C-alpha atoms as an extended CHARMM CRD file, in Angstrom:
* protein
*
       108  EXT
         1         1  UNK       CA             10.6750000000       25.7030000000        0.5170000000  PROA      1               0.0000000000
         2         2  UNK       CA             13.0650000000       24.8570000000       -2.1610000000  PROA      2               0.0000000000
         3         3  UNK       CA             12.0710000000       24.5010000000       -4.5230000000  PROA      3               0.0000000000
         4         4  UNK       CA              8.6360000000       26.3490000000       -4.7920000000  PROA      4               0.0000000000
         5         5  UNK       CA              6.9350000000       23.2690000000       -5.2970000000  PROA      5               0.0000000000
         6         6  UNK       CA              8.5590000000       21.0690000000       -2.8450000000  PROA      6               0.0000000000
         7         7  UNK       CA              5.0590000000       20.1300000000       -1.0340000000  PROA      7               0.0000000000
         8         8  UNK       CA              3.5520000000       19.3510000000       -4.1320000000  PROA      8               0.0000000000
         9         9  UNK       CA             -0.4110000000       20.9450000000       -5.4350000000  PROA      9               0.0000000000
        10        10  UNK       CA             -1.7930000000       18.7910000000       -1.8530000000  PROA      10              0.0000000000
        11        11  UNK       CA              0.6800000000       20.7970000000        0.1900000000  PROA      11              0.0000000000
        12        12  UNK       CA              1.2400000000       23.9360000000        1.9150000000  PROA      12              0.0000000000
        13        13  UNK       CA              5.3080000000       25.0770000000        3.0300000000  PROA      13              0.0000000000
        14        14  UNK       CA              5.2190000000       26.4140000000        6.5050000000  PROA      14              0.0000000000
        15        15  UNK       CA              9.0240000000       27.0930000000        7.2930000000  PROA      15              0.0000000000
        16        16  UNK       CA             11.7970000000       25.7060000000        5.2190000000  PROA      16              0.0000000000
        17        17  UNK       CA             11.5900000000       22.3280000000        4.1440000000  PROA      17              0.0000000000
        18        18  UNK       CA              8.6320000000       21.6150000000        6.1570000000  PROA      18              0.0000000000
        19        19  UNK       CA              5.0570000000       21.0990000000        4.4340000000  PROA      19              0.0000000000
        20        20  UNK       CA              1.1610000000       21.3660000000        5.8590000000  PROA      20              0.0000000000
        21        21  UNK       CA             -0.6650000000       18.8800000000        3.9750000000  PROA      21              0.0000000000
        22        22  UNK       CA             -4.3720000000       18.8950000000        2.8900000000  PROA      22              0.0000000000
        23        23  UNK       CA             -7.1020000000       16.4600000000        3.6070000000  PROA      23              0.0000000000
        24        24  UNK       CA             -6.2470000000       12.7370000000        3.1880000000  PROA      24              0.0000000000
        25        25  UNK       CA             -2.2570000000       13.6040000000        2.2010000000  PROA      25              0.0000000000
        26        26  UNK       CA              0.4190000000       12.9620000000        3.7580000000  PROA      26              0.0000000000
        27        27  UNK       CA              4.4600000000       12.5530000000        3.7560000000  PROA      27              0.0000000000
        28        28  UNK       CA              7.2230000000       14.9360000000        4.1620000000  PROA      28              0.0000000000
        29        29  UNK       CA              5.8720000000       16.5620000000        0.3110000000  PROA      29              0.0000000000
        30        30  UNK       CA              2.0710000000       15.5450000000        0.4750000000  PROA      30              0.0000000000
        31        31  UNK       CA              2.3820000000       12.9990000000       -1.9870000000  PROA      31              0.0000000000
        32        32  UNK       CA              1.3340000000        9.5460000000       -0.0520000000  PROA      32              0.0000000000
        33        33  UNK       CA             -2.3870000000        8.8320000000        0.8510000000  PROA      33              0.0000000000
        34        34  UNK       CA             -4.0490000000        6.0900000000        3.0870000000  PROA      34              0.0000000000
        35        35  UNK       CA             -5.5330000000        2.9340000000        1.2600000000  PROA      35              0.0000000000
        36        36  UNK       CA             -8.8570000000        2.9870000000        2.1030000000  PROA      36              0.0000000000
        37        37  UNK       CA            -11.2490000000       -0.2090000000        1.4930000000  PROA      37              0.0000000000
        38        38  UNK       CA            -12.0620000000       -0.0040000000       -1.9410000000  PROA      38              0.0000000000
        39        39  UNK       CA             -8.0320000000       -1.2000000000       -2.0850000000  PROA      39              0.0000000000
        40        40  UNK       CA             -7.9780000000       -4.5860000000       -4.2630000000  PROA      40              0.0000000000
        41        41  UNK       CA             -5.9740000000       -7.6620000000       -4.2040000000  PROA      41              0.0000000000
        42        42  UNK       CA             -5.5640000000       -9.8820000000       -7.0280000000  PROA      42              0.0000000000
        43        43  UNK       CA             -3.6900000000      -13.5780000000       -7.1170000000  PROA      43              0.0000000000
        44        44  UNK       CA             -2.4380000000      -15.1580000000      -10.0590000000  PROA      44              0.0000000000
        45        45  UNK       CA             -4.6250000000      -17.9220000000       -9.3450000000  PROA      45              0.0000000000
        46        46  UNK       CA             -7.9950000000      -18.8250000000       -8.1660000000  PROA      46              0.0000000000
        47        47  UNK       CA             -6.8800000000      -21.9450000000       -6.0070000000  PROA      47              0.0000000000
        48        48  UNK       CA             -4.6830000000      -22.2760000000       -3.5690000000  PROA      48              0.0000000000
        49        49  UNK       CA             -2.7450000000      -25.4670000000       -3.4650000000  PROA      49              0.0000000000
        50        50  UNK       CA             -1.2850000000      -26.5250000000        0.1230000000  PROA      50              0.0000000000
        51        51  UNK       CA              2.4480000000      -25.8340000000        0.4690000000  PROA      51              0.0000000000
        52        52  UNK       CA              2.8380000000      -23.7590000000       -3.2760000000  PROA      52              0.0000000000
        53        53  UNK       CA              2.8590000000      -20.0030000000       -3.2410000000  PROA      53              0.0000000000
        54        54  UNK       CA              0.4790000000      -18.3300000000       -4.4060000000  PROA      54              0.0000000000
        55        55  UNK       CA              1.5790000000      -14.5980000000       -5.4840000000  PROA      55              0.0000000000
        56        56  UNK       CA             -0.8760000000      -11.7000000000       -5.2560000000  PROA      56              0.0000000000
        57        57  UNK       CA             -0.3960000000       -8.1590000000       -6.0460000000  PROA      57              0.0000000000
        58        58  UNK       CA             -2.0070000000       -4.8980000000       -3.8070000000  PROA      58              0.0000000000
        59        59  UNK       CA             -3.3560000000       -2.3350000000       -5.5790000000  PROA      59              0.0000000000
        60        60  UNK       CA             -3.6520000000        0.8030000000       -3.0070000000  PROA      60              0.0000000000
        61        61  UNK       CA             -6.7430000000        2.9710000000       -3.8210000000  PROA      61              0.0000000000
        62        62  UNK       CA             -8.6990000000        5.6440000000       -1.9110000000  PROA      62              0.0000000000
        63        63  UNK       CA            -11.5930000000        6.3560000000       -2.9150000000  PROA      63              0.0000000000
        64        64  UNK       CA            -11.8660000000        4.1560000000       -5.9420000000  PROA      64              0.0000000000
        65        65  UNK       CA             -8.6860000000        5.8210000000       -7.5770000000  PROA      65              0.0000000000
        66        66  UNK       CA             -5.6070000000        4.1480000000       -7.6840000000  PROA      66              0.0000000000
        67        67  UNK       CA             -3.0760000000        6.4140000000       -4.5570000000  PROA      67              0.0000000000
        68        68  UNK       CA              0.5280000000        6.4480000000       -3.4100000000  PROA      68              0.0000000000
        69        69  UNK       CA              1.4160000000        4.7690000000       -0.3470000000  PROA      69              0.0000000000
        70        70  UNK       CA              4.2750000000        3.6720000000        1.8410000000  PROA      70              0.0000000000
        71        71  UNK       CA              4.2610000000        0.6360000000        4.1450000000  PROA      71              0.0000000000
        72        72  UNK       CA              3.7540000000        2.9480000000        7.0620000000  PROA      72              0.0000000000
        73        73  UNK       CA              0.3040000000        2.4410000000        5.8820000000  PROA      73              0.0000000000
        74        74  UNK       CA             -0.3290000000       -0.8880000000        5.3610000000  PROA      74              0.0000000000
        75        75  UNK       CA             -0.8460000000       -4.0140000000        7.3250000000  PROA      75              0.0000000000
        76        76  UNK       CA             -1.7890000000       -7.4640000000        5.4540000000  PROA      76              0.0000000000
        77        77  UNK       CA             -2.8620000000      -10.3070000000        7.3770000000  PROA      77              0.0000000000
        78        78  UNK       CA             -4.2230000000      -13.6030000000        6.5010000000  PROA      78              0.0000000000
        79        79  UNK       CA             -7.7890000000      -14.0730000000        8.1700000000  PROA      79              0.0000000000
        80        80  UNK       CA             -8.1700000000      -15.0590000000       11.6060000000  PROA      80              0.0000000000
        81        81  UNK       CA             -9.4670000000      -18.7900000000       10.3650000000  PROA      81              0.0000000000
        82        82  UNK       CA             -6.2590000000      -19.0210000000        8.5050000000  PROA      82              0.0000000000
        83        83  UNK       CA             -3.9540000000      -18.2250000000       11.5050000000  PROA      83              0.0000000000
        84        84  UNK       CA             -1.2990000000      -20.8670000000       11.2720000000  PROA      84              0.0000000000
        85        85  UNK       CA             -2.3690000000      -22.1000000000        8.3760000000  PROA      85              0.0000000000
        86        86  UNK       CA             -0.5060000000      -19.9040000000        6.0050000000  PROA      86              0.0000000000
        87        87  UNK       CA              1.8960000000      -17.1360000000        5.9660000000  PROA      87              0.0000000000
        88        88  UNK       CA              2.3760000000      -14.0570000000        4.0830000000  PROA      88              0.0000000000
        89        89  UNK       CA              6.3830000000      -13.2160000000        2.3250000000  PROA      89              0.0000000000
        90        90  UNK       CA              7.7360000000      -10.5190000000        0.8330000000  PROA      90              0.0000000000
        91        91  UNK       CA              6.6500000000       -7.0570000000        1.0170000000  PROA      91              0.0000000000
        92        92  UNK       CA              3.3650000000       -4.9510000000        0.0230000000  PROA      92              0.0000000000
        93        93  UNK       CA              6.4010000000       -2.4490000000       -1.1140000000  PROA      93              0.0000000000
        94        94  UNK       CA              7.6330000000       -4.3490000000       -3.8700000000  PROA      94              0.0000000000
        95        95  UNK       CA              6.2020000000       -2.2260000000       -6.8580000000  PROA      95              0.0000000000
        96        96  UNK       CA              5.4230000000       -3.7120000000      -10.4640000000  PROA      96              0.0000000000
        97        97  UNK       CA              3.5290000000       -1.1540000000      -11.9850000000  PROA      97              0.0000000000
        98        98  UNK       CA              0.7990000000        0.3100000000      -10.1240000000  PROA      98              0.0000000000
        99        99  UNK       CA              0.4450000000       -2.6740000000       -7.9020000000  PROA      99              0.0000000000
       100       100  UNK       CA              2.7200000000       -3.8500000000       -4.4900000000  PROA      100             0.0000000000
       101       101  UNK       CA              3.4840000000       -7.7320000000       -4.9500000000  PROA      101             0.0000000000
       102       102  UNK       CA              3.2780000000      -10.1780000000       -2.0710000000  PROA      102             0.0000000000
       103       103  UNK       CA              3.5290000000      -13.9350000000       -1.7340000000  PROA      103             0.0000000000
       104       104  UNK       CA              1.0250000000      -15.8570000000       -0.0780000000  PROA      104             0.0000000000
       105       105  UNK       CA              1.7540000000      -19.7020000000        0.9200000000  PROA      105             0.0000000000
       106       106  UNK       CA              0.3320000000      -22.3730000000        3.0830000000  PROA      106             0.0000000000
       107       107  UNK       CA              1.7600000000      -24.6510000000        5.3710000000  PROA      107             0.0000000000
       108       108  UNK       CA              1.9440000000      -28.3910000000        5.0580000000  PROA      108             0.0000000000
């Protein structure tokens, strides 16, 4: 691989440009991990008021340490008693910091 390091210290070149990586990693370099549960969210606000968003941030961890991670890996969902009551915008990609923002808002 070029250069030496190109799969990074959770990675393992096998032919050119091409990486093995180790345990939980993964990516073309072996940088990006699954969240896992101890992932948080945190709102701006502790009430939600019908028809204003309500913007919350995603902070990926894996096992209770903050990770890397694309949105290959993610999936947010209101809960199932919330179907069609709200909707989720924007995208768990949009970094600020550490954290991926999101908008949550409910309908009228």
């Amino acid at each position: 691989c070029d250069p030496p390091d190109f799969c990074g210290p959770f990675g393992t070149c096998v032919e050119p440009q091409s990486c093995r990586c180790d345990g939980s990693y993964q990516g073309a370099r072996c940088n990006l991990q699954i969240p896992d549960e101890t992932s948080a969210i945190f709102c701006d606000g502790n009430a939600v008021v019908v028809g204003e968003p309500l913007t919350c941030r995603f902070l990926p961890k894996r096992d209770d340490s903050a990770c890397n991670a694309t949105s290959l890996f993610l999936k947010l969902e209101l809960n199932e008693t919330l179907e069609g009551l709200g909707s989720l915008r924007g995208s768990p990609l949009i970094k600020g910091g550490d954290v991926h923002l999101f908008t949550a808002e409910t309908n009228n």
